Short mmCIF file of C-alpha atoms and ligand atoms in Angstrom, two decimals:
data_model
loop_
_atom_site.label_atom_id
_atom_site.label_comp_id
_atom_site.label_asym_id
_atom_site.label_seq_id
_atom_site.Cartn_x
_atom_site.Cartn_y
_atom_site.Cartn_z
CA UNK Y 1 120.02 87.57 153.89
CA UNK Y 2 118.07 86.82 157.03
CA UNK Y 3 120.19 86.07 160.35
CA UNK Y 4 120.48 82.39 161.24
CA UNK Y 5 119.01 81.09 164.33
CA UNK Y 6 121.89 80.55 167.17
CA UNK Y 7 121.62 76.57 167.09
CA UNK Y 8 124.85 73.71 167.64
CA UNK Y 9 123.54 72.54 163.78
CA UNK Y 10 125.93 69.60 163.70
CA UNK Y 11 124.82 68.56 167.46
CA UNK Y 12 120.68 68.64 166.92
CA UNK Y 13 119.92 65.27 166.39
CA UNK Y 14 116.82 63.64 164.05
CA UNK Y 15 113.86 64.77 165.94
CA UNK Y 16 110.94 67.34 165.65
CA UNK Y 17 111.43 70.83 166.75
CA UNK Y 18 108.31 73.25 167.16
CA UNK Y 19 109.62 75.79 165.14
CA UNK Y 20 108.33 79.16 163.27
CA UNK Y 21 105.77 78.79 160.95
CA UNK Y 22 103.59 75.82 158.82
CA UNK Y 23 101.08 75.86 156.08
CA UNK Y 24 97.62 74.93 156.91
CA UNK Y 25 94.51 74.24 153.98
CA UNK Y 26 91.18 72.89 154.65
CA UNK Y 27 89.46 70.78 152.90
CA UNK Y 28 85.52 71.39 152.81
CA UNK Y 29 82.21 71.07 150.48
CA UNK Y 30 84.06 69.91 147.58
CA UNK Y 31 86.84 72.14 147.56
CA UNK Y 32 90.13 73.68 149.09
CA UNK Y 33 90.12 76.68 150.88
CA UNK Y 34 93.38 79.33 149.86
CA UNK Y 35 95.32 78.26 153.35
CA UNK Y 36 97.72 80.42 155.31
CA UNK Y 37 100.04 80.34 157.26
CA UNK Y 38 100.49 79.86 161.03
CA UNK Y 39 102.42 79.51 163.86
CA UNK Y 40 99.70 77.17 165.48
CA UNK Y 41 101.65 74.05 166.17
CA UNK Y 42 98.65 72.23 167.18
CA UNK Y 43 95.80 70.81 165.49
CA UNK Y 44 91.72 70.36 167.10
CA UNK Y 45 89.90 67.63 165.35
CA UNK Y 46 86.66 65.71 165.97
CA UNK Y 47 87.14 62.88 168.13
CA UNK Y 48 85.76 60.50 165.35
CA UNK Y 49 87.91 62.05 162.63
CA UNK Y 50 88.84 59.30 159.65
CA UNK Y 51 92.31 60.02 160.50
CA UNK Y 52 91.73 58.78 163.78
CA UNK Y 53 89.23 56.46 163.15
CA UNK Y 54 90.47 54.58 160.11
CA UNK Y 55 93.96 55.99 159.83
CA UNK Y 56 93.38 58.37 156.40
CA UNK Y 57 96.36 59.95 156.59
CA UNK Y 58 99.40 59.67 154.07
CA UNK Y 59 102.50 61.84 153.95
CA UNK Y 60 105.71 63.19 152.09
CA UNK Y 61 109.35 63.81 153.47
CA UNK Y 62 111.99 66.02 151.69
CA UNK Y 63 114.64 68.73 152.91
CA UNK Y 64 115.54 71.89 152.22
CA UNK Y 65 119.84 72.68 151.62
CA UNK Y 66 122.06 75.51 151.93
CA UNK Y 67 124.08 75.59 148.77
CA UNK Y 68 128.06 75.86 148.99
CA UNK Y 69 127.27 79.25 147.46
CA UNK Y 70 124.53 80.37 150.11
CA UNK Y 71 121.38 79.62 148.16
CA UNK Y 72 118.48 77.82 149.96
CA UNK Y 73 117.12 75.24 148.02
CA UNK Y 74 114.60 72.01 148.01
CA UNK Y 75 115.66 69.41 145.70
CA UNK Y 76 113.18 67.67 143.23
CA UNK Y 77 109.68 68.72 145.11
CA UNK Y 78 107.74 68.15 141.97
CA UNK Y 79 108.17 64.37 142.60
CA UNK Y 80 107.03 64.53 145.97
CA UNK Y 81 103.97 66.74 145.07
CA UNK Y 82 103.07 64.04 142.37
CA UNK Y 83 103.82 61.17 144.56
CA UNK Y 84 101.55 62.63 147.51
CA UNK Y 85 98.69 63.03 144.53
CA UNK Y 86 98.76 59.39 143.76
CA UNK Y 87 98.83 58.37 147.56
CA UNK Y 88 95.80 60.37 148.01
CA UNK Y 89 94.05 58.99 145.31
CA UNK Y 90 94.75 55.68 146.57
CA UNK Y 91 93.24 56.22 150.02
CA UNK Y 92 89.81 58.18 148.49
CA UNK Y 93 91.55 61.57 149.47
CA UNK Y 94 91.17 64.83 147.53
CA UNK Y 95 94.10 65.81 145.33
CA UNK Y 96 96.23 68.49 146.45
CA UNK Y 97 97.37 70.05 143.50
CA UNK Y 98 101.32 69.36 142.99
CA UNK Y 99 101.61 73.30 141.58
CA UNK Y 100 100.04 74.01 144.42
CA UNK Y 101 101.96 71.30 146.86
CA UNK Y 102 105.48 73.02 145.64
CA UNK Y 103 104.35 76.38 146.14
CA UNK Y 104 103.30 75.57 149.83
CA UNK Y 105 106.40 73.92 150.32
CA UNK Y 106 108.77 76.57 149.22
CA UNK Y 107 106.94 79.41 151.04
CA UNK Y 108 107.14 77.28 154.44
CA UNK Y 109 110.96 76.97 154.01
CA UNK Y 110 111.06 81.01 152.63
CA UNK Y 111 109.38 81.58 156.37
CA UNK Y 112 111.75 79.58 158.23
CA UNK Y 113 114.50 80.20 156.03
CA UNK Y 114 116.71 81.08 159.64
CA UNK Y 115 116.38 77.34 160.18
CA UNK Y 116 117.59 76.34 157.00
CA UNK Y 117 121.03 74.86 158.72
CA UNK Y 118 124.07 77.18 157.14
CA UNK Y 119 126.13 74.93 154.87
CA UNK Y 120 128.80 72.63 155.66
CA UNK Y 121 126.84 71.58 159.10
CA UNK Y 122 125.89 68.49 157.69
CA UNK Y 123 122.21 69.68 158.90
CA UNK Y 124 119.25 70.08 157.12
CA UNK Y 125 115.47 71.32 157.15
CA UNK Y 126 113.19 68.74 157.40
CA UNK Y 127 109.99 69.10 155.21
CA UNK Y 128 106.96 67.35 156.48
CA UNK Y 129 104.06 67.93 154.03
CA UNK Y 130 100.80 65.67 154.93
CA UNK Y 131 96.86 65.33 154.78
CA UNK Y 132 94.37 63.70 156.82
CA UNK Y 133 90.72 63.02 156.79
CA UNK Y 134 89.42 65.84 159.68
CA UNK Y 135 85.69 65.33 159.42
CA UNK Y 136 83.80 62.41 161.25
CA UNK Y 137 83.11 59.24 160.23
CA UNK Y 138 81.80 56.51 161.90
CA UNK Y 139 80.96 53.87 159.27
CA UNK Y 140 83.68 53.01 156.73
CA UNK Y 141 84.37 55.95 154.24
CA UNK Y 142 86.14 58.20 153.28
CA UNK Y 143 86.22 61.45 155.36
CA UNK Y 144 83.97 64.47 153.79
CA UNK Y 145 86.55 67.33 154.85
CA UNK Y 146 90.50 66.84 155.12
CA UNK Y 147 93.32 68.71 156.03
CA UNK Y 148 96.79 69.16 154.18
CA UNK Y 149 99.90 70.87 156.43
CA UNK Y 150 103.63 71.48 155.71
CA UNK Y 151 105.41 72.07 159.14
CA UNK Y 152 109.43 72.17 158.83
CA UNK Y 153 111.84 71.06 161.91
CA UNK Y 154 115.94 71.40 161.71
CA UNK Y 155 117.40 68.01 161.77
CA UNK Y 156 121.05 67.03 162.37
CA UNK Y 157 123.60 64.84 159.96
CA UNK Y 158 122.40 62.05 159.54
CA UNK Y 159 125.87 60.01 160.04
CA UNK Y 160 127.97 61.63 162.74
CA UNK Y 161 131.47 60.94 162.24
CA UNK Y 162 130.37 59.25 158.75
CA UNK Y 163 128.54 56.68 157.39
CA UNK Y 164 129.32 53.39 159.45
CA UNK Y 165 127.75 50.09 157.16
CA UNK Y 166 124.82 49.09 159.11
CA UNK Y 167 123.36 45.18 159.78
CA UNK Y 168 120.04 44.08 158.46
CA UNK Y 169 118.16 41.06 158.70
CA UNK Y 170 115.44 39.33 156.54
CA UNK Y 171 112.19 39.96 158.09
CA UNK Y 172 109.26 37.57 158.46
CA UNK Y 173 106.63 40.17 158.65
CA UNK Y 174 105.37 41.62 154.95
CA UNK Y 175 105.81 45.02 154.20
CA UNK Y 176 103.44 45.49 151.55
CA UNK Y 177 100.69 42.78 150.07
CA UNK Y 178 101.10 42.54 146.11
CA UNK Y 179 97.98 44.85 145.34
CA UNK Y 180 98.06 46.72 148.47
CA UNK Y 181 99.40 50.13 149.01
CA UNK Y 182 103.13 49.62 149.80
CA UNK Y 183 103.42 51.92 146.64
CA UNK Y 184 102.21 55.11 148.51
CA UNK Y 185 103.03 56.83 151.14
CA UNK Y 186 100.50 56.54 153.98
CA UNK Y 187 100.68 56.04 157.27
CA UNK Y 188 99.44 53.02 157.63
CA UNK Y 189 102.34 50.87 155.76
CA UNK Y 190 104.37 52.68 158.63
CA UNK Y 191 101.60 52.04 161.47
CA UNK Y 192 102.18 48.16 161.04
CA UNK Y 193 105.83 48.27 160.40
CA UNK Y 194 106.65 49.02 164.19
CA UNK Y 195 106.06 45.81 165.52
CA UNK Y 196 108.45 44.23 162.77
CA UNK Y 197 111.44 47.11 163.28
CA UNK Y 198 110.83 46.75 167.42
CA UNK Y 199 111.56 43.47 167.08
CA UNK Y 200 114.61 43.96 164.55
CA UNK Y 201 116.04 46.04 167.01
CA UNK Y 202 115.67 44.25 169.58
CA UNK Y 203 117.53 41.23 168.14
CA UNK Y 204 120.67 43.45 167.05
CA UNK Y 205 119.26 44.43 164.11
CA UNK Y 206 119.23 48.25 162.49
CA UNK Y 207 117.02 47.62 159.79
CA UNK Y 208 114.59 44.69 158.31
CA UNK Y 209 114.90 43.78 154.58
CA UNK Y 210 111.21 42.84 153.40
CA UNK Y 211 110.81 40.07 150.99
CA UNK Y 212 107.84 39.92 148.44
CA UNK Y 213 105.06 38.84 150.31
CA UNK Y 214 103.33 36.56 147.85
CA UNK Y 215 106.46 34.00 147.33
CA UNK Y 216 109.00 35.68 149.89
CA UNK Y 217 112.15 34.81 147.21
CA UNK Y 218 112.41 38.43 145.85
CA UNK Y 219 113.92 41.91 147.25
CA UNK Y 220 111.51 44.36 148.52
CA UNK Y 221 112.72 47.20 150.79
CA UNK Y 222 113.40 48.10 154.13
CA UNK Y 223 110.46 49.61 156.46
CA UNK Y 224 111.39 53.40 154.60
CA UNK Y 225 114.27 52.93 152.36
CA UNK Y 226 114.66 50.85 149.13
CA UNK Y 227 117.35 49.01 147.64
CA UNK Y 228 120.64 49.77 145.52
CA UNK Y 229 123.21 47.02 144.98
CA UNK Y 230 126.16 46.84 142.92
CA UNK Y 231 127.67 43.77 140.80
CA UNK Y 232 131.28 42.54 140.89
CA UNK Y 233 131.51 44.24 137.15
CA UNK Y 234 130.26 47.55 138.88
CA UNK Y 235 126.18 47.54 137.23
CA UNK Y 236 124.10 49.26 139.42
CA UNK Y 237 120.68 47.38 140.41
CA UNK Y 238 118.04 48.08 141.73
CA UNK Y 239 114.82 45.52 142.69
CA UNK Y 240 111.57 46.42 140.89
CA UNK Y 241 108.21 46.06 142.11
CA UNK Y 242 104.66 47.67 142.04
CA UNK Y 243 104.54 47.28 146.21
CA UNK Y 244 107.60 49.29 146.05
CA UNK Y 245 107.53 52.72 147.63
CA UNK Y 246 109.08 54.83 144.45
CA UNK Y 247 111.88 56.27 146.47
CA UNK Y 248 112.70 59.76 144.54
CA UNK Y 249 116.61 59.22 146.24
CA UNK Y 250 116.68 56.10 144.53
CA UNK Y 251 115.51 57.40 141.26
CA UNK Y 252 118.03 60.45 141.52
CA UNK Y 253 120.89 57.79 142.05
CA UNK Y 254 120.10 55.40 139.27
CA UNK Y 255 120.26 58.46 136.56
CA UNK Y 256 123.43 59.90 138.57
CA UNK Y 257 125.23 55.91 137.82
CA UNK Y 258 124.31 56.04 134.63
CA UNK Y 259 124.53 59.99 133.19
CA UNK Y 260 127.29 61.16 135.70
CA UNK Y 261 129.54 57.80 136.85
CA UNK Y 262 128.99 55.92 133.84
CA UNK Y 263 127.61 52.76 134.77
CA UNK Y 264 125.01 50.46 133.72
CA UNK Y 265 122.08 50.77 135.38
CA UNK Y 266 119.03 48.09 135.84
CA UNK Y 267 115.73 48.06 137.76
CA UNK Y 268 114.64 44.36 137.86
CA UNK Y 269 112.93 41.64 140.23
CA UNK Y 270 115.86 40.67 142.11
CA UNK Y 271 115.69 37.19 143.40
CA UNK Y 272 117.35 36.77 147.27
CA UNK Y 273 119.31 34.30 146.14
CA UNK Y 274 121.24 36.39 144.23
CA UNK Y 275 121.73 38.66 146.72
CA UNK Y 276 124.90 36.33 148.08
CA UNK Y 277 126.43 37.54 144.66
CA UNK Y 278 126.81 41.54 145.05
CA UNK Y 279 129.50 43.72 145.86
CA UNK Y 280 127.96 46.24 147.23
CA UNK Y 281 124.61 47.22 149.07
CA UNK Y 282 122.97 50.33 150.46
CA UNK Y 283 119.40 51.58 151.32
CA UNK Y 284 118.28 55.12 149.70
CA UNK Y 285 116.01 57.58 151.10
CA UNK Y 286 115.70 61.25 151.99
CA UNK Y 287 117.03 61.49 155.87
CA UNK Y 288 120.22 59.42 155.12
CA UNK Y 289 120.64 59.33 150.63
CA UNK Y 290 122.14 55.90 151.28
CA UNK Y 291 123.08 54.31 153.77
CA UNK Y 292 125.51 50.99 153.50
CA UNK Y 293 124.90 47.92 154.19
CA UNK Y 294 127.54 45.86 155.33
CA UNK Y 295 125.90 42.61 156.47
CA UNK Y 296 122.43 40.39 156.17
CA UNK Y 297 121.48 37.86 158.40
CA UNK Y 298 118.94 35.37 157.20
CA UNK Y 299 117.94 33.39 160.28
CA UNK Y 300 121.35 32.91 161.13
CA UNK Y 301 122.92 32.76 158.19
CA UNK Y 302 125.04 35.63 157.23
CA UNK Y 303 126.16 37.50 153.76
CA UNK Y 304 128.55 39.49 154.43
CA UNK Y 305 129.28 42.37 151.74
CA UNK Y 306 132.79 42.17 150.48
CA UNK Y 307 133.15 46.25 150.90
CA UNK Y 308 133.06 44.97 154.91
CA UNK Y 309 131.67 47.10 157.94
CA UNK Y 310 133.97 49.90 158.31
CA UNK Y 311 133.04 52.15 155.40
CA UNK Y 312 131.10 52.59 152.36
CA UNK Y 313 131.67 50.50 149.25
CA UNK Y 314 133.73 52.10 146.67
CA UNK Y 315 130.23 52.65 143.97
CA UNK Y 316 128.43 53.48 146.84
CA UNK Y 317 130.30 56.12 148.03
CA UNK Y 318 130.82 57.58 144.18
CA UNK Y 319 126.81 57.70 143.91
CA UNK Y 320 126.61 59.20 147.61
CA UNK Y 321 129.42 61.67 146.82
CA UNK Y 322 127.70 62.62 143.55
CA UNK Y 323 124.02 63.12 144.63
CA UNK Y 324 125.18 65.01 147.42
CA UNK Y 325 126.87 67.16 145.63
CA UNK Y 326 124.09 68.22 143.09
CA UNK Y 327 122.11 68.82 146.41
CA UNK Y 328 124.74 71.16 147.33
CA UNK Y 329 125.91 73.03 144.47
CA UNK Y 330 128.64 71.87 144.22
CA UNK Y 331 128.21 69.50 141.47
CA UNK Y 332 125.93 70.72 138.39
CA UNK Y 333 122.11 69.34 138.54
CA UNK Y 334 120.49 67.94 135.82
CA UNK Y 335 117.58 70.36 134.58
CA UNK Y 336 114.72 70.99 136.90
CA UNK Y 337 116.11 69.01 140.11
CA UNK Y 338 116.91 72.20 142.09
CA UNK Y 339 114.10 74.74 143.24
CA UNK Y 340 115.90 77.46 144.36
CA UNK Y 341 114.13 79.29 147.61
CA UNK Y 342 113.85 83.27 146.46
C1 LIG Z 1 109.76 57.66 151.88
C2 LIG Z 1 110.12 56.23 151.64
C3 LIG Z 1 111.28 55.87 150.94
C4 LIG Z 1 112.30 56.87 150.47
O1 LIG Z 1 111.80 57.74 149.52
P1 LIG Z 1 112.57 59.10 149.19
O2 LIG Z 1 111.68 59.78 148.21
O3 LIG Z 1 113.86 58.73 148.59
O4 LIG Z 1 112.73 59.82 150.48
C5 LIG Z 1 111.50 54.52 150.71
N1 LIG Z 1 110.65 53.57 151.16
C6 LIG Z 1 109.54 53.89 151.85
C7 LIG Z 1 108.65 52.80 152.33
C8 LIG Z 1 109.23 55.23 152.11
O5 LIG Z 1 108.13 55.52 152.80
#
C-alpha cells in the first residue's frame, strides 16, 4: 500500500489543489487519440476556442473513498460516464466512450491514490472529469477538435462539526427553460446561475430553490443539488422533471428508502404548494449526499420544516447514514455500485 501524503485531511477545506497527475485525450479528425497521462496542470488553447467562445464545455463530479477496510474505491462511475455521454450529445460534442470514461477515471485516482484521504477523515478525492471544444471557431458551431481531462484534488468534509439544516429561498431567476439543457451537465446552466446564488447569498440565503420556469408552481432544484422530501407518513418524494439535472445521489437514495429503509418511494411533479405539507427536506448531490433543509423563505413568507434547524430530520438522517455507509464499506452495496481501485 502506497504511503499517504502528510496532509491535516479533516482541516483542507472544498477547494482545488494542483496535485499529482490527470488524464488528458484529444480530440482530432474524427477521432480520439489513446491519451496519457500528465502532470501538466495547465492547458494552451487557441484564443478563439468554442469553449471560450461559445462556452462548449460540460462536466462530471464524483469522489473517490477509502473503505473502513482500506480499499480505495469510486462509487457508481458508470452513471457519470453515461450521463457525461448524453451531455455531450446535447451540446454537438463527440462521445467519450463511458468504458472508456471509467477506465480514465479509475487510473487517475490509482495515480494519486496517496491523496485518496485515509478513512474516517471525513475527506475525500474529488474527481473532476470534463471536455471542451479546443479548436477555433468563430461563427456558431460546434468546435472541430475537443479535449476531455480527469484532474483529481483532496477535498475536506463537507459538514464540519455535522450537518447544520441550511436556509433556502425561492428564486426568481429560472434554472433551466422546459426544453433547454438543465438536464445535462454543462457549464453553462452553472455560468448563469451565479448571478442568482450571488444574490441569494447576499440576502441571507445558502441556497436558491428553482421553480419550473414555464408556470413557476412546481419544484425544480437548487443551482447543483436536487430535491428529497419526506411526508408526515414517512414516503419519500422526490420532484420529477425533464429540466432536472438526474442527480446519481438522488437516484442512490430513492432505491436505499425503498430496498434498505423500507419506505415508499415516489418521483412526481411536486406542486410548491404542497411543499408547506412535508416533514422533512434535504438537497442531494455528490460534495455534501444531502444536505437538510431546515427553512424556505418565499418572499417573506417562511415554511419552516418541523425537523427544525439544529439537526437533520429523522428519514433524512436514516438515508444519509445508509448511503454513506455503502460508500464506505461499511454497509453492503447493491451489485455494481462500488468500483474498487486495484
Ligand atoms: C451535479 C448536479 C447535481 C448532483 O448530481 P450528483 O450526481 O448527485 O452529484 C444536481 N443538480 C445539478 C444541477 C448538478 O449539476
Amino acid at each position: 500500500m502506497m504511503e499517504k501524503q502528510n496532509i491535516d485531511w479533516a482541516n483542507i477545506g472544498f477547494g482545488y489543489m494542483p496535485i499529482g497527475e490527470r488524464f488528458v485525450a484529444n480530440y482530432k479528425d474524427g477521432k480520439w487519440d489513446e491519451g496519457n497521462m500528465t502532470a501538466d496542470t495547465t492547458i494552451t488553447i487557441s484564443e478563439c476556442a468554442g469553449v471560450l467562445q461559445y462556452a462548449q464545455t460540460c462536466f462530471e463530479g464524483m469522489k473517490a473513498y477509502t473503505t473502513c477496510d482500506g480499499r480505495i474505491v469510486v462509487f457508481r462511475p458508470d452513471l457519470n460516464g453515461q450521463r457525461m455521454e448524453d451531455s455531450c450529445k446535447r451540446l454537438e460534442m463527440p462521445v467519450f466512450p463511458k468504458e472508456k470514461f471509467v477506465e480514465a477515471v479509475c487510473n487517475v485516482v490509482k495515480a494519486n491514490a496517496d491523496y485518496v484521504p485515509p478513512y474516517g477523515t471525513g475527506a475525500t478525492l474529488y474527481i473532476r472529469p470534463y471536455m471542451f471544444g479546443s479548436g477555433p471557431v468563430i461563427g456558431v458551431k460546434p468546435s472541430a477538435e475537443y479535449q476531455f481531462r480527469v484532474f483529481t484534488t483532496p477535498v475536506g468534509p463537507y459538514f464540519k462539526g455535522g450537518a447544520k439544516p441550511i436556509t433556502i429561498k425561492v428564486s426568481d431567476f429560472d434554472r433551466a427553460a422546459p426544453h433547454g439543457t438543465g438536464h445535462i451537465k454543462a457549464g453553462l446552466n452553472y455560468a448563469m446561475s451565479l448571478h442568482a446564488i450571488v444574490t441569494a447569498h447576499a440576502e441571507g440565503f445558502d441556497e436558491n430553490m428553482y421553480l419550473d420556469a414555464a408556470t413557476r408552481t412546481k419544484v425544480e432544484e437548487t443551482g447543483g443539488a436536487n430535491f428529497i422530501f419526506v411526508t408526515k407518513d414517512n414516503k419519500v418524494v422526490t420532484p420529477k422533471s425533464n429540466s432536472i439535472l438526474p442527480s446519481i445521489t438522488r437516484r442512490s437514495l430513492m432505491y436505499v428508502a425503498e430496498h434498505y429503509l423500507g419506505l415508499e418511494v415516489e418521483e412526481r411533479e411536486v406542486y410548491f404548494d404542497e411543499v408547506k405539507d412535508f416533514a422533512e427536506c434535504g438537497l442531494c448531490g455528490t460534495a455534501a449526499v444531502i444536505s437538510p433543509v431546515g427553512k424556505i423563505n418565499d418572499h417573506g413568507k417562511e415554511i419552516c420544516f418541523p425537523s427544525g434547524m439544529d439537526e437533520m430530520g429523522p428519514i433524512t438522517k436514516k438515508l444519509y447514514d445508509t448511503l454513506t455507509g455503502i460508500q464506505m464499506g461499511r454497509i453492503e452495496a447493491p451489485e455494481g455500485w462500488i468500483k474498487e481501485i486495484k
